CSV table of C-alpha atoms in Angstrom, one decimal:
chain,number,residue,atom,x,y,z
D,1435,MET,CA,23.3,-36.5,-20.7
D,1436,THR,CA,20.2,-35.0,-19.1
D,1437,LEU,CA,20.0,-31.5,-17.7
D,1438,VAL,CA,17.9,-31.0,-14.5
D,1439,LEU,CA,16.5,-27.5,-13.9
D,1440,THR,CA,14.9,-26.8,-10.5
D,1441,HIS,CA,12.4,-24.0,-9.8
D,1442,SER,CA,15.3,-21.8,-8.5
D,1443,ASP,CA,17.3,-22.5,-11.7
D,1444,ILE,CA,14.3,-21.6,-13.8
D,1445,ASN,CA,13.6,-18.4,-11.9
D,1446,ALA,CA,17.2,-17.3,-12.5
D,1447,LEU,CA,17.0,-18.1,-16.2
D,1448,ILE,CA,13.5,-17.3,-17.5
D,1449,ASP,CA,13.2,-14.4,-19.9
D,1450,ARG,CA,9.5,-13.5,-20.4
D,1451,ALA,CA,10.0,-11.7,-23.7
D,1452,SER,CA,11.7,-14.8,-25.1
D,1453,VAL,CA,8.8,-17.0,-23.9
D,1454,TYR,CA,6.3,-14.7,-25.6
D,1455,ASP,CA,8.1,-15.0,-28.9
D,1456,ALA,CA,8.5,-18.8,-28.5
D,1457,VAL,CA,4.8,-19.3,-27.6
D,1458,GLU,CA,3.6,-17.1,-30.6
D,1459,ARG,CA,5.8,-19.1,-33.0
D,1460,ALA,CA,4.6,-22.4,-31.5
D,1461,HIS,CA,1.0,-21.6,-32.1
D,1462,ALA,CA,1.8,-20.6,-35.7
D,1463,ASP,CA,3.7,-23.8,-36.1
D,1464,LEU,CA,0.7,-25.8,-34.8
D,1465,ALA,CA,-1.5,-24.0,-37.4
D,1466,THR,CA,0.9,-24.8,-40.3
D,1467,GLY,CA,1.4,-28.4,-39.3
D,1468,THR,CA,5.1,-28.3,-38.2
D,1469,ALA,CA,4.2,-29.0,-34.5
D,1470,GLY,CA,1.9,-31.6,-32.9
D,1471,ASN,CA,-0.3,-31.4,-29.8
D,1472,PRO,CA,-2.8,-34.1,-29.1
D,1473,ALA,CA,-5.5,-33.6,-26.5
D,1474,PRO,CA,-4.2,-34.7,-23.1
D,1475,ALA,CA,-5.5,-37.9,-21.4
D,1476,PHE,CA,-7.3,-37.5,-18.1
D,1477,LEU,CA,-6.3,-40.1,-15.5
D,1478,PRO,CA,-8.5,-40.0,-12.4
D,1479,LEU,CA,-6.8,-40.5,-9.1
D,1480,ASP,CA,-8.1,-41.4,-5.6
D,1481,GLY,CA,-9.7,-38.6,-3.7
D,1482,GLY,CA,-10.7,-36.5,-6.7
D,1483,GLY,CA,-7.3,-35.8,-8.0
D,1484,ALA,CA,-6.2,-36.3,-11.6
D,1485,ALA,CA,-3.1,-36.7,-13.7
D,1486,LEU,CA,-2.8,-35.3,-17.2
D,1487,PRO,CA,0.1,-36.1,-19.5
D,1488,MET,CA,0.4,-33.2,-21.9
D,1489,ALA,CA,2.5,-34.2,-24.9
D,1490,ALA,CA,3.8,-32.3,-27.9
D,1491,SER,CA,6.3,-32.3,-30.7
D,1492,SER,CA,8.1,-29.6,-32.6
D,1493,ALA,CA,9.9,-30.0,-35.9
D,1494,ARG,CA,11.4,-26.5,-35.4
D,1495,HIS,CA,13.2,-27.6,-32.2
D,1496,ARG,CA,13.6,-31.2,-33.2
D,1497,ALA,CA,12.1,-32.2,-29.9
D,1498,SER,CA,9.2,-33.8,-28.2
D,1499,ALA,CA,8.0,-33.2,-24.6
D,1500,VAL,CA,5.5,-34.3,-22.0
D,1501,LYS,CA,4.4,-32.4,-19.0
D,1502,MET,CA,2.9,-34.6,-16.3
D,1503,LEU,CA,0.4,-32.3,-14.6
D,1504,SER,CA,-1.1,-33.3,-11.3
D,1505,ASP,CA,-4.4,-31.5,-10.5
D,1506,MET,CA,-5.1,-32.0,-6.7
D,1507,PRO,CA,-7.9,-29.7,-5.6
D,1508,PHE,CA,-7.8,-31.1,-2.0
D,1509,ASN,CA,-4.2,-29.8,-1.6
D,1510,ARG,CA,-5.7,-26.4,-0.9
D,1511,ASP,CA,-6.8,-27.6,2.5
D,1512,ARG,CA,-3.3,-28.9,3.2
D,1513,GLY,CA,-1.6,-25.7,2.3
D,1514,LEU,CA,-0.1,-27.3,-0.8
D,1515,PRO,CA,-0.2,-26.3,-4.4
D,1516,THR,CA,-3.4,-27.6,-6.2
D,1517,GLN,CA,-1.4,-28.2,-9.3
D,1518,ARG,CA,2.1,-29.6,-9.7
D,1519,SER,CA,4.0,-30.5,-12.8
D,1520,THR,CA,7.3,-31.8,-14.2
D,1521,ILE,CA,8.4,-31.5,-17.8
D,1522,LEU,CA,10.5,-34.0,-19.8
D,1523,LEU,CA,12.2,-32.6,-22.9
D,1524,MET,CA,13.3,-35.3,-25.4
D,1525,SER,CA,15.4,-35.2,-28.5
D,1526,ALA,CA,13.4,-36.1,-31.6
D,1527,GLU,CA,16.7,-37.2,-33.3
D,1528,THR,CA,18.1,-39.6,-30.7
D,1529,GLY,CA,15.2,-40.1,-28.3
D,1530,GLU,CA,17.5,-39.0,-25.4
D,1531,CYS,CA,15.9,-37.2,-22.5
D,1532,ARG,CA,17.6,-33.8,-22.8
D,1533,ALA,CA,16.1,-32.2,-19.7
D,1534,VAL,CA,13.9,-32.6,-16.7
D,1535,LEU,CA,12.3,-29.3,-15.5
D,1536,ASP,CA,10.1,-28.2,-12.7
D,1537,GLY,CA,6.8,-27.0,-14.2
D,1538,ARG,CA,5.6,-24.4,-11.7
D,1539,LEU,CA,7.0,-21.2,-13.1
D,1540,ILE,CA,7.1,-22.4,-16.7
D,1541,THR,CA,3.3,-23.0,-16.5
D,1542,ALA,CA,2.6,-19.6,-15.1
D,1543,VAL,CA,4.8,-17.7,-17.5
D,1544,ARG,CA,3.8,-19.6,-20.7
D,1545,THR,CA,0.1,-19.3,-19.8
D,1546,ALA,CA,0.4,-15.5,-19.4
D,1547,ALA,CA,2.5,-15.4,-22.6
D,1548,ALA,CA,-0.3,-17.2,-24.5
D,1549,SER,CA,-2.9,-14.7,-23.2
D,1550,ALA,CA,-0.6,-11.8,-24.2
D,1551,VAL,CA,-0.3,-13.3,-27.7
D,1552,ALA,CA,-4.1,-13.6,-27.9
D,1553,THR,CA,-4.5,-10.0,-26.7
D,1554,VAL,CA,-2.2,-8.7,-29.4
D,1555,HIS,CA,-4.0,-10.6,-32.1
D,1556,LEU,CA,-7.6,-10.2,-30.9
D,1557,ALA,CA,-8.0,-7.1,-28.6
D,1558,ARG,CA,-8.6,-3.6,-29.9
D,1559,GLU,CA,-5.3,-1.7,-30.4
D,1560,SER,CA,-6.8,1.2,-28.4
D,1561,SER,CA,-7.2,-1.0,-25.3
D,1562,THR,CA,-5.8,0.8,-22.2
D,1563,ALA,CA,-7.7,-0.8,-19.2
D,1564,LEU,CA,-6.8,-4.3,-18.1
D,1565,GLY,CA,-9.3,-6.2,-15.9
D,1566,LEU,CA,-8.4,-9.2,-13.7
D,1567,ILE,CA,-10.7,-11.7,-12.0
D,1568,GLY,CA,-8.3,-13.1,-9.4
D,1569,ALA,CA,-5.2,-11.6,-7.9
D,1570,GLY,CA,-2.7,-14.4,-7.4
D,1571,THR,CA,0.5,-15.3,-9.3
D,1572,LEU,CA,-1.3,-15.8,-12.6
D,1573,ALA,CA,-2.6,-12.2,-12.2
D,1574,VAL,CA,0.9,-10.9,-11.7
D,1575,GLU,CA,2.3,-12.8,-14.7
D,1576,HIS,CA,-0.7,-11.7,-16.9
D,1577,THR,CA,-0.2,-8.1,-16.0
D,1578,ARG,CA,3.5,-8.2,-16.8
D,1579,ALA,CA,2.9,-10.1,-20.1
D,1580,ILE,CA,0.1,-7.9,-21.3
D,1581,ALA,CA,1.6,-4.6,-20.2
D,1582,ARG,CA,4.6,-5.4,-22.3
D,1583,VAL,CA,2.6,-5.7,-25.5
D,1584,ARG,CA,-0.2,-3.2,-25.0
D,1585,PRO,CA,0.0,0.3,-23.5
D,1586,MET,CA,-2.2,-0.4,-20.4
D,1587,GLU,CA,-2.8,2.6,-18.1
D,1588,LYS,CA,-4.8,1.0,-15.3
D,1589,VAL,CA,-5.6,-2.4,-13.9
D,1590,LEU,CA,-8.9,-3.3,-12.3
D,1591,VAL,CA,-8.7,-6.3,-10.0
D,1592,TRP,CA,-11.3,-8.3,-8.2
D,1593,SER,CA,-10.6,-11.0,-5.7
D,1594,ARG,CA,-12.7,-12.7,-3.0
D,1595,ASN,CA,-9.9,-11.7,-0.5
D,1596,PRO,CA,-9.1,-7.9,-0.7
D,1597,ALA,CA,-5.8,-8.6,1.0
D,1598,THR,CA,-4.6,-10.5,-2.1
D,1599,VAL,CA,-5.3,-7.4,-4.2
D,1600,GLU,CA,-2.9,-5.4,-2.0
D,1601,ALA,CA,-0.3,-8.1,-2.3
D,1602,PHE,CA,-0.8,-8.0,-6.1
D,1603,ARG,CA,-0.4,-4.2,-6.1
D,1604,ALA,CA,3.0,-4.5,-4.4
D,1605,ARG,CA,4.2,-7.2,-6.8
D,1606,VAL,CA,3.5,-5.0,-9.9
D,1607,ALA,CA,4.5,-1.7,-8.4
D,1608,ASP,CA,7.5,-1.5,-10.8
D,1609,LEU,CA,5.2,-1.4,-13.8
D,1610,ASP,CA,3.9,2.1,-12.9
D,1611,LEU,CA,0.2,1.2,-13.5
D,1612,ARG,CA,-2.8,2.5,-11.7
D,1613,VAL,CA,-4.2,-0.5,-9.7
D,1614,GLU,CA,-7.9,-0.2,-8.7
D,1615,TYR,CA,-9.9,-2.6,-6.5
D,1616,ALA,CA,-13.2,-3.7,-8.0
D,1617,ASP,CA,-16.1,-4.6,-5.8
D,1618,SER,CA,-17.3,-7.4,-8.1
D,1619,PRO,CA,-16.5,-9.2,-11.4
D,1620,ARG,CA,-19.3,-7.3,-13.0
D,1621,GLN,CA,-17.5,-4.0,-12.1
D,1622,VAL,CA,-14.4,-5.3,-13.8
D,1623,LEU,CA,-16.3,-6.1,-17.0
D,1624,ALA,CA,-18.0,-2.7,-17.0
D,1625,ALA,CA,-14.7,-0.8,-17.1
D,1626,ALA,CA,-12.0,-3.0,-18.7
D,1627,ASP,CA,-11.1,-3.3,-22.4
D,1628,VAL,CA,-9.2,-6.6,-21.9
D,1629,VAL,CA,-10.3,-9.0,-19.1
D,1630,CYS,CA,-8.5,-12.1,-17.8
D,1631,THR,CA,-10.3,-14.7,-15.7
D,1632,LEU,CA,-7.8,-16.4,-13.4
D,1633,THR,CA,-9.8,-18.4,-10.9
D,1634,PRO,CA,-10.2,-22.2,-10.3
D,1635,SER,CA,-13.9,-21.7,-10.4
D,1636,LYS,CA,-16.4,-24.6,-10.9
D,1637,ASP,CA,-19.4,-22.3,-11.5
D,1638,PRO,CA,-19.6,-19.3,-13.8
D,1639,ILE,CA,-18.1,-16.2,-12.3
D,1640,VAL,CA,-18.5,-14.0,-15.5
D,1641,HIS,CA,-21.8,-13.7,-17.3
D,1642,GLY,CA,-22.4,-12.8,-21.0
D,1643,ALA,CA,-25.0,-10.3,-20.0
D,1644,TRP,CA,-22.1,-8.1,-18.7
D,1645,PHE,CA,-20.2,-8.1,-22.0
D,1646,ARG,CA,-19.7,-4.8,-23.8
D,1647,PRO,CA,-19.0,-4.2,-27.5
D,1648,GLY,CA,-15.3,-4.3,-28.2
D,1649,LEU,CA,-14.4,-6.5,-25.2
D,1650,HIS,CA,-11.6,-9.1,-25.4
D,1651,LEU,CA,-11.6,-11.7,-22.7
D,1652,ASN,CA,-8.9,-14.3,-21.9
D,1653,ALA,CA,-10.6,-17.3,-20.1
D,1654,VAL,CA,-7.7,-18.9,-18.3
D,1655,GLY,CA,-8.3,-20.0,-14.7
D,1656,ALA,CA,-10.6,-23.0,-14.8
D,1657,PRO,CA,-8.7,-26.3,-14.4
D,1658,PRO,CA,-8.8,-28.8,-17.3
D,1659,ARG,CA,-12.0,-30.5,-16.2
D,1660,ALA,CA,-15.2,-30.8,-18.1
D,1661,ASP,CA,-17.3,-29.7,-15.2
D,1662,HIS,CA,-15.4,-26.5,-14.3
D,1663,ARG,CA,-15.9,-23.1,-16.0
D,1664,GLU,CA,-15.6,-19.4,-15.4
D,1665,ILE,CA,-17.8,-18.1,-18.2
D,1666,ASP,CA,-21.5,-18.9,-18.6
D,1667,GLY,CA,-23.0,-20.3,-21.7
D,1668,ALA,CA,-24.4,-17.0,-22.8
D,1669,GLY,CA,-21.0,-15.4,-22.7
D,1670,MET,CA,-19.3,-18.2,-24.7
D,1671,GLY,CA,-22.1,-18.2,-27.3
D,1672,SER,CA,-22.2,-14.5,-27.8
D,1673,ALA,CA,-18.5,-14.0,-28.6
D,1674,ARG,CA,-16.1,-14.7,-31.4
D,1675,LEU,CA,-14.4,-17.7,-29.9
D,1676,VAL,CA,-10.7,-18.6,-30.4
D,1677,VAL,CA,-9.2,-21.6,-28.6
D,1678,ASP,CA,-5.6,-22.7,-28.0
D,1679,SER,CA,-6.3,-26.1,-29.4
D,1680,ARG,CA,-9.6,-27.4,-30.7
D,1681,ALA,CA,-8.8,-31.0,-29.7
D,1682,THR,CA,-7.9,-29.9,-26.2
D,1683,ALA,CA,-10.9,-27.6,-25.8
D,1684,LEU,CA,-13.4,-30.2,-26.9
D,1685,ALA,CA,-11.8,-32.7,-24.5
D,1686,LYS,CA,-11.0,-30.7,-21.4
D,1687,SER,CA,-12.6,-27.2,-21.4
D,1688,GLY,CA,-15.7,-27.0,-19.2
D,1689,ASP,CA,-16.3,-23.4,-20.5
D,1690,VAL,CA,-16.7,-25.0,-24.0
D,1691,LEU,CA,-18.3,-28.3,-23.1
D,1692,LEU,CA,-20.9,-27.0,-20.8
D,1693,ALA,CA,-21.9,-24.3,-23.3
D,1694,ILE,CA,-22.3,-27.0,-25.9
D,1695,GLU,CA,-24.4,-29.0,-23.5
D,1696,GLU,CA,-26.6,-26.0,-22.9
D,1697,GLY,CA,-27.1,-25.4,-26.6
D,1698,ARG,CA,-25.2,-22.1,-26.6
D,1699,LEU,CA,-22.4,-23.5,-28.8
D,1700,THR,CA,-21.9,-26.3,-31.3
D,1701,GLU,CA,-18.7,-28.2,-32.0
D,1702,ASP,CA,-18.6,-26.4,-35.3
D,1703,ASP,CA,-18.4,-23.1,-33.3
D,1704,VAL,CA,-15.1,-24.3,-31.8
D,1705,SER,CA,-13.3,-24.0,-35.1
D,1706,VAL,CA,-10.6,-21.3,-34.8
D,1707,GLU,CA,-7.3,-21.8,-33.1
D,1708,LEU,CA,-5.0,-19.0,-31.9
D,1709,GLY,CA,-2.3,-20.1,-34.4
D,1710,GLU,CA,-4.7,-19.7,-37.3
D,1711,VAL,CA,-5.4,-16.1,-36.2
D,1712,ILE,CA,-1.7,-15.5,-36.1
D,1713,VAL,CA,-1.2,-16.9,-39.6
D,1714,ASP,CA,-4.4,-15.3,-41.0
D,1715,PRO,CA,-5.7,-12.2,-39.0
D,1716,ARG,CA,-9.0,-12.3,-40.9
D,1717,ARG,CA,-10.0,-15.3,-38.7
D,1718,GLY,CA,-9.9,-13.0,-35.6
D,1719,ARG,CA,-11.5,-9.7,-34.7
D,1720,ARG,CA,-13.4,-8.2,-37.6
D,1721,SER,CA,-14.6,-4.9,-36.1
D,1722,GLU,CA,-14.1,-2.6,-33.2
D,1723,ASP,CA,-17.3,-3.8,-31.7
D,1724,ASP,CA,-16.6,-7.5,-31.9
D,1725,ILE,CA,-16.5,-9.4,-28.6
D,1726,THR,CA,-13.7,-11.9,-28.6
D,1727,VAL,CA,-12.9,-14.7,-26.2
D,1728,PHE,CA,-9.7,-16.7,-26.0
D,1729,ASN,CA,-10.4,-20.0,-24.3
D,1730,SER,CA,-7.0,-21.0,-22.8
D,1731,VAL,CA,-6.8,-24.6,-21.4
D,1732,GLY,CA,-3.1,-24.7,-21.9
D,1733,ILE,CA,-1.2,-27.1,-24.2
D,1734,GLY,CA,2.0,-29.1,-24.0
D,1735,LEU,CA,3.5,-27.4,-27.0
D,1736,GLN,CA,3.7,-24.2,-24.9
D,1737,ASP,CA,5.6,-26.1,-22.3
D,1738,LEU,CA,7.9,-27.7,-24.9
D,1739,VAL,CA,9.0,-24.4,-26.4
D,1740,THR,CA,9.4,-22.7,-23.1
D,1741,ALA,CA,11.5,-25.6,-21.8
D,1742,HIS,CA,13.6,-25.4,-25.0
D,1743,THR,CA,14.4,-21.7,-24.4
D,1744,LEU,CA,15.4,-22.4,-20.8
D,1745,VAL,CA,17.6,-25.4,-21.7
D,1746,THR,CA,19.4,-23.3,-24.3
D,1747,ARG,CA,20.0,-20.5,-21.8
D,1748,ALA,CA,21.1,-22.9,-19.1
D,1749,THR,CA,23.6,-24.5,-21.4
D,1750,GLU,CA,25.1,-21.2,-22.3
D,1751,ARG,CA,25.3,-20.1,-18.7
D,1752,GLY,CA,26.3,-23.4,-17.1
D,1753,ILE,CA,23.2,-23.5,-14.8
D,1754,GLY,CA,21.6,-26.7,-13.7
D,1755,THR,CA,22.7,-30.2,-12.8
D,1756,THR,CA,23.7,-32.8,-15.5
D,1757,LEU,CA,23.0,-36.4,-15.0
D,1758,ASP,CA,23.6,-39.6,-16.9
D,1759,LEU,CA,20.3,-41.4,-16.5
D,1760,SER,CA,21.6,-44.5,-18.3
D,1761,ALA,CA,24.5,-44.9,-15.9
């Protein structure tokens, strides 16, 4: 039997602390070889869209999964989401499709969880100021995830549309954080200890010349396309770089690939994965003045483990719709 979980089901079930724990374990499992996550294929579609099947396997959960991600930049002009996704969770014991899940909220929450994990393992423990480039749903989720694991006192936010900053302020009002509007991305970099870039930018929106000693930056927003990036080559080349998956970064991260093309990085510089830092902290930050960058493309293993936590909770609570796909 197959469990179907809609966006509404997932919204009722999701527990962000559990997702954080699952994502942290997943990256450690990837480092120790008990989980698998190949680089996703890139399937061009008419009109500039793309489909990316993001597959993964987990011995811990005796499961495999694939998220079919559709990246449709032109949807913005239609008032539709630019990214849509559906996740299939499969049993690694019987091959049965255990669940079909809408990917929208899962993607946002697990992405923020990965940034929070990276912040715990890479940022200075004394960090109290969070900076956000972008003020949408990912900004809300990142603020919730990072404020849970670090004692942030204020959030500096830049957005092209100041109205979105006010909407962001309202959505995080319960966190009792001081929210300040920044006039520019540079102003965010000048005042924040931890910065998250959360825009679908094609051209650099953050420059390495703005980096300060001790900064930790989560580069998150650019879509998985080799010609899109948020951080310029100087920034990527000047930091201690950690990626979610080396194979994925070298296949799909414009931040990485364009920096290599410009001679700011080599493939050998893309050698440390987040899971390896979790397992061996010596591979991460080495001093208070280190500048660290977590390059987050997003991986199917994060979707797998998040889906697994949701299916477990849904089964316990009797939420969702069960279908016999073989009937």
